[in-house]
Amino acid sequence: MKRVLVATAGGDCPGLNAVIRAIVKRASHESDWEIIGSIQAFNGILWEPTEIKILDEETVSGIHFQGGTIIETTNKGGPFAWPIKDKNGKYTTVDRSEEMIRKLMYMGVDAVINIGGDGSQQISQALYEKGLNIIGVPKTIDNDLSATDTTFGYQTAVQIATDAVDKLVTTAASHNRVFILEAMGRDAGWIALNAAVAGGAEICLIPEIPYDIDKVLEKINERFVRDRGFTIIVIAEGAKAIGKDSSKEKNDEVGYANVKLSGAASRLVEELKQAGIKHDMRKAVLGHIQRGGVPIAYDRVLATQFGVKAFELVLEGKFGEMVSYRHPNIISVPFKDAISKPHFVTKDSDLMKSARGVGISFGD
Ligand code: F6P
C-alpha cells in the first residue's frame, strides 16, 4: 500500500474540498493507494498525538460543492517556524521540518500534496530541498500567482463581490449616496478590479495604483447633478493613497506572520470628508464572506482538474512541481518558478484598458 498525505494550508478558499475529492477519486482507479489528510495544514503531523483523517471515497462523497476544507487549515506557524514559548513567556519559533519529514517516513507516507498559496508553496519548496516527495496545488482567492493563469476560488470571490456591487447599486441610487465596497486583495487588486468592471462601478482603488484623493472626489462629483446621483467605489483592502501606507490592524494571534489589513473603506470615508465631499457616504466591508460558501461551477471544474493532475504527478514521480493552468492545459511548473514572481494588476493590461474604456477611475 502506498500512501499520500494531503494538506490544505493558508487561508481557506472555495474549491479546496473539490481538489481533495478529485485526488481521492483519481487515486481510487489505482489499486494500492491510500490518501490521508493532515489536520490544519502540517499541524496534524507536528502535533502529539498526530491528527490525520482517512480520505476515502465515502469521506469525500458530495464535498465538491462545500466551501472550506474538511481537513481544516491554518495560516500560522508551519514546520519551519513552529511557535513555542521561551523561558520569559515570549513566543519564538523553532524549525521542526527535519522532525516532520522523519515522522512522515515513519508513517509510511510516500508523497505529500500541499494545497496552498505562495507562502505555502515556499514551504513546499524548502521541504522538497530537504528530500520530501512533494507536489503543490496553487490556492488563492487573490489570484496573485504568476505561474498559473488563474486559481480556483478566485472567480467565486469575484462573483460574491460583484453580487455585493449589484445590491449596493440599488440602495445607493435610491438614497443618492456614495457607496464604498471593501473587497479582499492585500497586494493584488484582481477581485476589486473584476467586481468593478462586472458590477459597473465608477471608481476602483487597488494596491497597485496609489490614489489621489482629489481625483477620486472629482470623479464622484461628476456623477452628481444638483445633489442627485450616486457613485459606487470598489476598494481593495490593500489600496492606499499616494504617499500613504495601507490600513493595518494589530494582530496578537500566535504564529500569525501576515500583516492584518483592515479599514481601507473607513479610511477612504475620512479622506473624502477631509477633501470636502458634500454627498452622503456609506461603506460595506465584504471580508471573509468572499472566501466562504459554495464554489461556482468554474472553480469546481478547475479544482477538480488540479486534484486529478496532482495525483497523476505523484504517479509520475514528478516531485518539486506545482500544478498550473495554462489555457487550455493543466501542466506543472517547478516550485521555484511558481514562487518567484507575484501576479499583479499592471496599468498597461488589457483589462485595465477596458476598465478605463468604460469610464472607471483608478484615482490616478
Ligand atoms: O490571501 C487571501 C486573503 O483572503 C487576503 O486577501 C486577506 O488579506 C487574507 O487572506 C486574510 O486572511 P486571514 O484569514 O488571516 O484573515
PDB file of N, CA, C and O in Angstrom, residues 211-262:
ATOM      1  N   TYR A 211      -3.842  56.074  -4.968  1.00  0.00           N
ATOM      2  CA  TYR A 211      -4.810  57.048  -5.496  1.00  0.00           C
ATOM      3  C   TYR A 211      -4.565  58.459  -4.981  1.00  0.00           C
ATOM      4  O   TYR A 211      -4.022  58.674  -3.900  1.00  0.00           O
ATOM      5  N   ASP A 212      -5.034  59.397  -5.811  1.00  0.00           N
ATOM      6  CA  ASP A 212      -5.008  60.814  -5.459  1.00  0.00           C
ATOM      7  C   ASP A 212      -6.437  61.141  -5.014  1.00  0.00           C
ATOM      8  O   ASP A 212      -7.386  61.046  -5.816  1.00  0.00           O
ATOM      9  N   ILE A 213      -6.619  61.504  -3.760  1.00  0.00           N
ATOM     10  CA  ILE A 213      -7.977  61.666  -3.215  1.00  0.00           C
ATOM     11  C   ILE A 213      -8.763  62.759  -3.954  1.00  0.00           C
ATOM     12  O   ILE A 213      -9.984  62.652  -4.113  1.00  0.00           O
ATOM     13  N   ASP A 214      -8.055  63.779  -4.444  1.00  0.00           N
ATOM     14  CA  ASP A 214      -8.764  64.848  -5.183  1.00  0.00           C
ATOM     15  C   ASP A 214      -9.346  64.313  -6.489  1.00  0.00           C
ATOM     16  O   ASP A 214     -10.427  64.722  -6.915  1.00  0.00           O
ATOM     17  N   LYS A 215      -8.603  63.385  -7.110  1.00  0.00           N
ATOM     18  CA  LYS A 215      -9.121  62.798  -8.368  1.00  0.00           C
ATOM     19  C   LYS A 215     -10.315  61.890  -8.073  1.00  0.00           C
ATOM     20  O   LYS A 215     -11.259  61.815  -8.865  1.00  0.00           O
ATOM     21  N   VAL A 216     -10.269  61.208  -6.928  1.00  0.00           N
ATOM     22  CA  VAL A 216     -11.397  60.347  -6.542  1.00  0.00           C
ATOM     23  C   VAL A 216     -12.633  61.235  -6.338  1.00  0.00           C
ATOM     24  O   VAL A 216     -13.721  60.946  -6.856  1.00  0.00           O
ATOM     25  N   LEU A 217     -12.444  62.360  -5.643  1.00  0.00           N
ATOM     26  CA  LEU A 217     -13.560  63.276  -5.383  1.00  0.00           C
ATOM     27  C   LEU A 217     -14.098  63.887  -6.679  1.00  0.00           C
ATOM     28  O   LEU A 217     -15.326  64.020  -6.856  1.00  0.00           O
ATOM     29  N   GLU A 218     -13.174  64.224  -7.563  1.00  0.00           N
ATOM     30  CA  GLU A 218     -13.583  64.798  -8.852  1.00  0.00           C
ATOM     31  C   GLU A 218     -14.529  63.841  -9.599  1.00  0.00           C
ATOM     32  O   GLU A 218     -15.575  64.244 -10.103  1.00  0.00           O
ATOM     33  N   LYS A 219     -14.148  62.560  -9.612  1.00  0.00           N
ATOM     34  CA  LYS A 219     -14.971  61.545 -10.303  1.00  0.00           C
ATOM     35  C   LYS A 219     -16.341  61.401  -9.613  1.00  0.00           C
ATOM     36  O   LYS A 219     -17.374  61.277 -10.286  1.00  0.00           O
ATOM     37  N   ILE A 220     -16.331  61.426  -8.285  1.00  0.00           N
ATOM     38  CA  ILE A 220     -17.605  61.324  -7.551  1.00  0.00           C
ATOM     39  C   ILE A 220     -18.503  62.495  -7.947  1.00  0.00           C
ATOM     40  O   ILE A 220     -19.683  62.313  -8.282  1.00  0.00           O
ATOM     41  N   ASN A 221     -17.927  63.699  -7.934  1.00  0.00           N
ATOM     42  CA  ASN A 221     -18.737  64.896  -8.216  1.00  0.00           C
ATOM     43  C   ASN A 221     -19.328  64.890  -9.626  1.00  0.00           C
ATOM     44  O   ASN A 221     -20.433  65.386  -9.829  1.00  0.00           O
ATOM     45  N   GLU A 222     -18.571  64.311 -10.564  1.00  0.00           N
ATOM     46  CA  GLU A 222     -19.085  64.201 -11.944  1.00  0.00           C
ATOM     47  C   GLU A 222     -20.394  63.430 -11.999  1.00  0.00           C
ATOM     48  O   GLU A 222     -21.187  63.581 -12.922  1.00  0.00           O
ATOM     49  N   ARG A 223     -20.588  62.547 -11.014  1.00  0.00           N
ATOM     50  CA  ARG A 223     -21.742  61.650 -11.022  1.00  0.00           C
ATOM     51  C   ARG A 223     -22.996  62.285 -10.420  1.00  0.00           C
ATOM     52  O   ARG A 223     -24.052  61.672 -10.422  1.00  0.00           O
ATOM     53  N   PHE A 224     -22.838  63.468  -9.840  1.00  0.00           N
ATOM     54  CA  PHE A 224     -23.991  64.124  -9.201  1.00  0.00           C
ATOM     55  C   PHE A 224     -24.361  65.397  -9.952  1.00  0.00           C
ATOM     56  O   PHE A 224     -23.492  66.187 -10.308  1.00  0.00           O
ATOM     57  N   VAL A 225     -25.647  65.588 -10.195  1.00  0.00           N
ATOM     58  CA  VAL A 225     -26.144  66.834 -10.784  1.00  0.00           C
ATOM     59  C   VAL A 225     -27.129  67.396  -9.772  1.00  0.00           C
ATOM     60  O   VAL A 225     -28.134  66.742  -9.446  1.00  0.00           O
ATOM     61  N   ARG A 226     -26.872  68.613  -9.277  1.00  0.00           N
ATOM     62  CA  ARG A 226     -27.670  69.236  -8.206  1.00  0.00           C
ATOM     63  C   ARG A 226     -28.000  68.213  -7.105  1.00  0.00           C
ATOM     64  O   ARG A 226     -29.155  67.951  -6.783  1.00  0.00           O
ATOM     65  N   ASP A 227     -26.939  67.606  -6.563  1.00  0.00           N
ATOM     66  CA  ASP A 227     -27.060  66.646  -5.445  1.00  0.00           C
ATOM     67  C   ASP A 227     -27.795  65.343  -5.759  1.00  0.00           C
ATOM     68  O   ASP A 227     -28.071  64.555  -4.862  1.00  0.00           O
ATOM     69  N   ARG A 228     -28.172  65.150  -7.022  1.00  0.00           N
ATOM     70  CA  ARG A 228     -28.834  63.884  -7.387  1.00  0.00           C
ATOM     71  C   ARG A 228     -27.823  63.013  -8.123  1.00  0.00           C
ATOM     72  O   ARG A 228     -27.119  63.481  -9.011  1.00  0.00           O
ATOM     73  N   GLY A 229     -27.796  61.738  -7.779  1.00  0.00           N
ATOM     74  CA  GLY A 229     -26.879  60.801  -8.422  1.00  0.00           C
ATOM     75  C   GLY A 229     -26.345  59.824  -7.382  1.00  0.00           C
ATOM     76  O   GLY A 229     -26.765  59.838  -6.223  1.00  0.00           O
ATOM     77  N   PHE A 230     -25.470  58.986  -7.789  1.00  0.00           N
ATOM     78  CA  PHE A 230     -24.833  58.055  -6.829  1.00  0.00           C
ATOM     79  C   PHE A 230     -23.504  57.589  -7.415  1.00  0.00           C
ATOM     80  O   PHE A 230     -23.246  57.753  -8.618  1.00  0.00           O
ATOM     81  N   THR A 231     -22.664  57.042  -6.568  1.00  0.00           N
ATOM     82  CA  THR A 231     -21.363  56.528  -7.013  1.00  0.00           C
ATOM     83  C   THR A 231     -21.047  55.243  -6.265  1.00  0.00           C
ATOM     84  O   THR A 231     -21.263  55.165  -5.058  1.00  0.00           O
ATOM     85  N   ILE A 232     -20.536  54.274  -7.009  1.00  0.00           N
ATOM     86  CA  ILE A 232     -20.060  53.039  -6.369  1.00  0.00           C
ATOM     87  C   ILE A 232     -18.538  53.003  -6.488  1.00  0.00           C
ATOM     88  O   ILE A 232     -17.980  53.115  -7.587  1.00  0.00           O
ATOM     89  N   ILE A 233     -17.906  52.840  -5.342  1.00  0.00           N
ATOM     90  CA  ILE A 233     -16.442  52.704  -5.317  1.00  0.00           C
ATOM     91  C   ILE A 233     -16.119  51.297  -4.806  1.00  0.00           C
ATOM     92  O   ILE A 233     -16.636  50.883  -3.765  1.00  0.00           O
ATOM     93  N   VAL A 234     -15.284  50.567  -5.543  1.00  0.00           N
ATOM     94  CA  VAL A 234     -14.800  49.283  -5.020  1.00  0.00           C
ATOM     95  C   VAL A 234     -13.341  49.502  -4.633  1.00  0.00           C
ATOM     96  O   VAL A 234     -12.521  49.925  -5.460  1.00  0.00           O
ATOM     97  N   ILE A 235     -13.030  49.256  -3.391  1.00  0.00           N
ATOM     98  CA  ILE A 235     -11.654  49.448  -2.916  1.00  0.00           C
ATOM     99  C   ILE A 235     -11.106  48.118  -2.398  1.00  0.00           C
ATOM    100  O   ILE A 235     -11.793  47.412  -1.648  1.00  0.00           O
ATOM    101  N   ALA A 236      -9.900  47.780  -2.815  1.00  0.00           N
ATOM    102  CA  ALA A 236      -9.254  46.564  -2.296  1.00  0.00           C
ATOM    103  C   ALA A 236      -8.691  46.882  -0.912  1.00  0.00           C
ATOM    104  O   ALA A 236      -8.267  48.014  -0.656  1.00  0.00           O
ATOM    105  N   GLU A 237      -8.667  45.882  -0.037  1.00  0.00           N
ATOM    106  CA  GLU A 237      -8.226  46.128   1.344  1.00  0.00           C
ATOM    107  C   GLU A 237      -6.798  46.684   1.425  1.00  0.00           C
ATOM    108  O   GLU A 237      -6.446  47.375   2.366  1.00  0.00           O
ATOM    109  N   GLY A 238      -5.981  46.395   0.407  1.00  0.00           N
ATOM    110  CA  GLY A 238      -4.574  46.851   0.440  1.00  0.00           C
ATOM    111  C   GLY A 238      -4.348  48.169  -0.294  1.00  0.00           C
ATOM    112  O   GLY A 238      -3.203  48.617  -0.432  1.00  0.00           O
ATOM    113  N   ALA A 239      -5.429  48.816  -0.756  1.00  0.00           N
ATOM    114  CA  ALA A 239      -5.265  50.079  -1.510  1.00  0.00           C
ATOM    115  C   ALA A 239      -4.814  51.190  -0.568  1.00  0.00           C
ATOM    116  O   ALA A 239      -5.069  51.163   0.633  1.00  0.00           O
ATOM    117  N   LYS A 240      -4.137  52.176  -1.134  1.00  0.00           N
ATOM    118  CA  LYS A 240      -3.638  53.292  -0.315  1.00  0.00           C
ATOM    119  C   LYS A 240      -3.546  54.566  -1.150  1.00  0.00           C
ATOM    120  O   LYS A 240      -3.389  54.517  -2.374  1.00  0.00           O
ATOM    121  N   ALA A 241      -3.620  55.702  -0.450  1.00  0.00           N
ATOM    122  CA  ALA A 241      -3.473  56.995  -1.132  1.00  0.00           C
ATOM    123  C   ALA A 241      -1.987  57.199  -1.443  1.00  0.00           C
ATOM    124  O   ALA A 241      -1.115  56.609  -0.780  1.00  0.00           O
ATOM    125  N   ILE A 242      -1.713  58.065  -2.423  1.00  0.00           N
ATOM    126  CA  ILE A 242      -0.322  58.357  -2.798  1.00  0.00           C
ATOM    127  C   ILE A 242       0.448  58.813  -1.553  1.00  0.00           C
ATOM    128  O   ILE A 242      -0.013  59.656  -0.789  1.00  0.00           O
ATOM    129  N   GLY A 243       1.610  58.216  -1.346  1.00  0.00           N
ATOM    130  CA  GLY A 243       2.470  58.610  -0.219  1.00  0.00           C
ATOM    131  C   GLY A 243       2.038  58.036   1.120  1.00  0.00           C
ATOM    132  O   GLY A 243       2.673  58.285   2.146  1.00  0.00           O
ATOM    133  N   LYS A 244       0.933  57.284   1.147  1.00  0.00           N
ATOM    134  CA  LYS A 244       0.443  56.695   2.415  1.00  0.00           C
ATOM    135  C   LYS A 244       0.616  55.181   2.386  1.00  0.00           C
ATOM    136  O   LYS A 244       0.846  54.589   1.339  1.00  0.00           O
ATOM    137  N   ASP A 245       0.441  54.579   3.564  1.00  0.00           N
ATOM    138  CA  ASP A 245       0.525  53.122   3.662  1.00  0.00           C
ATOM    139  C   ASP A 245      -0.895  52.546   3.737  1.00  0.00           C
ATOM    140  O   ASP A 245      -1.844  53.280   4.017  1.00  0.00           O
ATOM    141  N   SER A 246      -1.022  51.235   3.522  1.00  0.00           N
ATOM    142  CA  SER A 246      -2.349  50.611   3.641  1.00  0.00           C
ATOM    143  C   SER A 246      -2.771  50.551   5.116  1.00  0.00           C
ATOM    144  O   SER A 246      -1.924  50.634   6.015  1.00  0.00           O
ATOM    145  N   SER A 247      -4.075  50.379   5.344  1.00  0.00           N
ATOM    146  CA  SER A 247      -4.591  50.372   6.724  1.00  0.00           C
ATOM    147  C   SER A 247      -4.406  49.001   7.362  1.00  0.00           C
ATOM    148  O   SER A 247      -4.862  47.996   6.813  1.00  0.00           O
ATOM    149  N   LYS A 248      -3.782  49.011   8.519  1.00  0.00           N
ATOM    150  CA  LYS A 248      -3.477  47.735   9.180  1.00  0.00           C
ATOM    151  C   LYS A 248      -4.080  47.685  10.576  1.00  0.00           C
ATOM    152  O   LYS A 248      -4.392  48.715  11.156  1.00  0.00           O
ATOM    153  N   GLU A 249      -4.156  46.469  11.074  1.00  0.00           N
ATOM    154  CA  GLU A 249      -4.683  46.271  12.425  1.00  0.00           C
ATOM    155  C   GLU A 249      -3.693  45.386  13.175  1.00  0.00           C
ATOM    156  O   GLU A 249      -3.098  44.481  12.591  1.00  0.00           O
ATOM    157  N   LYS A 250      -3.539  45.649  14.479  1.00  0.00           N
ATOM    158  CA  LYS A 250      -2.633  44.814  15.274  1.00  0.00           C
ATOM    159  C   LYS A 250      -3.241  43.409  15.394  1.00  0.00           C
ATOM    160  O   LYS A 250      -4.455  43.277  15.524  1.00  0.00           O
ATOM    161  N   ASN A 251      -2.412  42.408  15.313  1.00  0.00           N
ATOM    162  CA  ASN A 251      -2.918  41.045  15.452  1.00  0.00           C
ATOM    163  C   ASN A 251      -2.017  40.255  16.401  1.00  0.00           C
ATOM    164  O   ASN A 251      -0.841  40.064  16.132  1.00  0.00           O
ATOM    165  N   ASP A 252      -2.587  39.827  17.517  1.00  0.00           N
ATOM    166  CA  ASP A 252      -1.794  39.117  18.531  1.00  0.00           C
ATOM    167  C   ASP A 252      -1.884  37.600  18.411  1.00  0.00           C
ATOM    168  O   ASP A 252      -1.412  36.879  19.277  1.00  0.00           O
ATOM    169  N   GLU A 253      -2.508  37.102  17.339  1.00  0.00           N
ATOM    170  CA  GLU A 253      -2.629  35.644  17.216  1.00  0.00           C
ATOM    171  C   GLU A 253      -1.236  35.030  17.110  1.00  0.00           C
ATOM    172  O   GLU A 253      -0.426  35.457  16.278  1.00  0.00           O
ATOM    173  N   VAL A 254      -0.972  34.040  17.943  1.00  0.00           N
ATOM    174  CA  VAL A 254       0.367  33.441  17.994  1.00  0.00           C
ATOM    175  C   VAL A 254       0.703  32.767  16.662  1.00  0.00           C
ATOM    176  O   VAL A 254      -0.064  31.952  16.162  1.00  0.00           O
ATOM    177  N   GLY A 255       1.856  33.125  16.114  1.00  0.00           N
ATOM    178  CA  GLY A 255       2.344  32.477  14.900  1.00  0.00           C
ATOM    179  C   GLY A 255       1.817  33.095  13.621  1.00  0.00           C
ATOM    180  O   GLY A 255       2.156  32.642  12.528  1.00  0.00           O
ATOM    181  N   TYR A 256       0.984  34.146  13.716  1.00  0.00           N
ATOM    182  CA  TYR A 256       0.405  34.762  12.519  1.00  0.00           C
ATOM    183  C   TYR A 256       1.450  35.693  11.909  1.00  0.00           C
ATOM    184  O   TYR A 256       1.799  36.722  12.489  1.00  0.00           O
ATOM    185  N   ALA A 257       1.941  35.315  10.738  1.00  0.00           N
ATOM    186  CA  ALA A 257       3.049  36.078  10.161  1.00  0.00           C
ATOM    187  C   ALA A 257       2.577  37.181   9.218  1.00  0.00           C
ATOM    188  O   ALA A 257       3.325  38.108   8.918  1.00  0.00           O
ATOM    189  N   ASN A 258       1.310  37.091   8.751  1.00  0.00           N
ATOM    190  CA  ASN A 258       0.802  38.109   7.813  1.00  0.00           C
ATOM    191  C   ASN A 258       0.555  39.437   8.510  1.00  0.00           C
ATOM    192  O   ASN A 258       0.345  39.481   9.710  1.00  0.00           O
ATOM    193  N   VAL A 259       0.506  40.477   7.727  1.00  0.00           N
ATOM    194  CA  VAL A 259       0.039  41.766   8.245  1.00  0.00           C
ATOM    195  C   VAL A 259      -1.484  41.727   8.110  1.00  0.00           C
ATOM    196  O   VAL A 259      -1.995  41.331   7.062  1.00  0.00           O
ATOM    197  N   LYS A 260      -2.201  42.075   9.174  1.00  0.00           N
ATOM    198  CA  LYS A 260      -3.669  42.028   9.090  1.00  0.00           C
ATOM    199  C   LYS A 260      -4.174  43.372   8.571  1.00  0.00           C
ATOM    200  O   LYS A 260      -4.091  44.389   9.262  1.00  0.00           O
ATOM    201  N   LEU A 261      -4.679  43.352   7.354  1.00  0.00           N
ATOM    202  CA  LEU A 261      -5.189  44.585   6.753  1.00  0.00           C
ATOM    203  C   LEU A 261      -6.620  44.810   7.217  1.00  0.00           C
ATOM    204  O   LEU A 261      -7.386  43.872   7.356  1.00  0.00           O
ATOM    205  N   SER A 262      -6.948  46.052   7.453  1.00  0.00           N
ATOM    206  CA  SER A 262      -8.308  46.351   7.889  1.00  0.00           C
ATOM    207  C   SER A 262      -8.526  47.859   7.856  1.00  0.00           C
ATOM    208  O   SER A 262      -7.639  48.625   8.216  1.00  0.00           O
TER     209      SER A 262
END
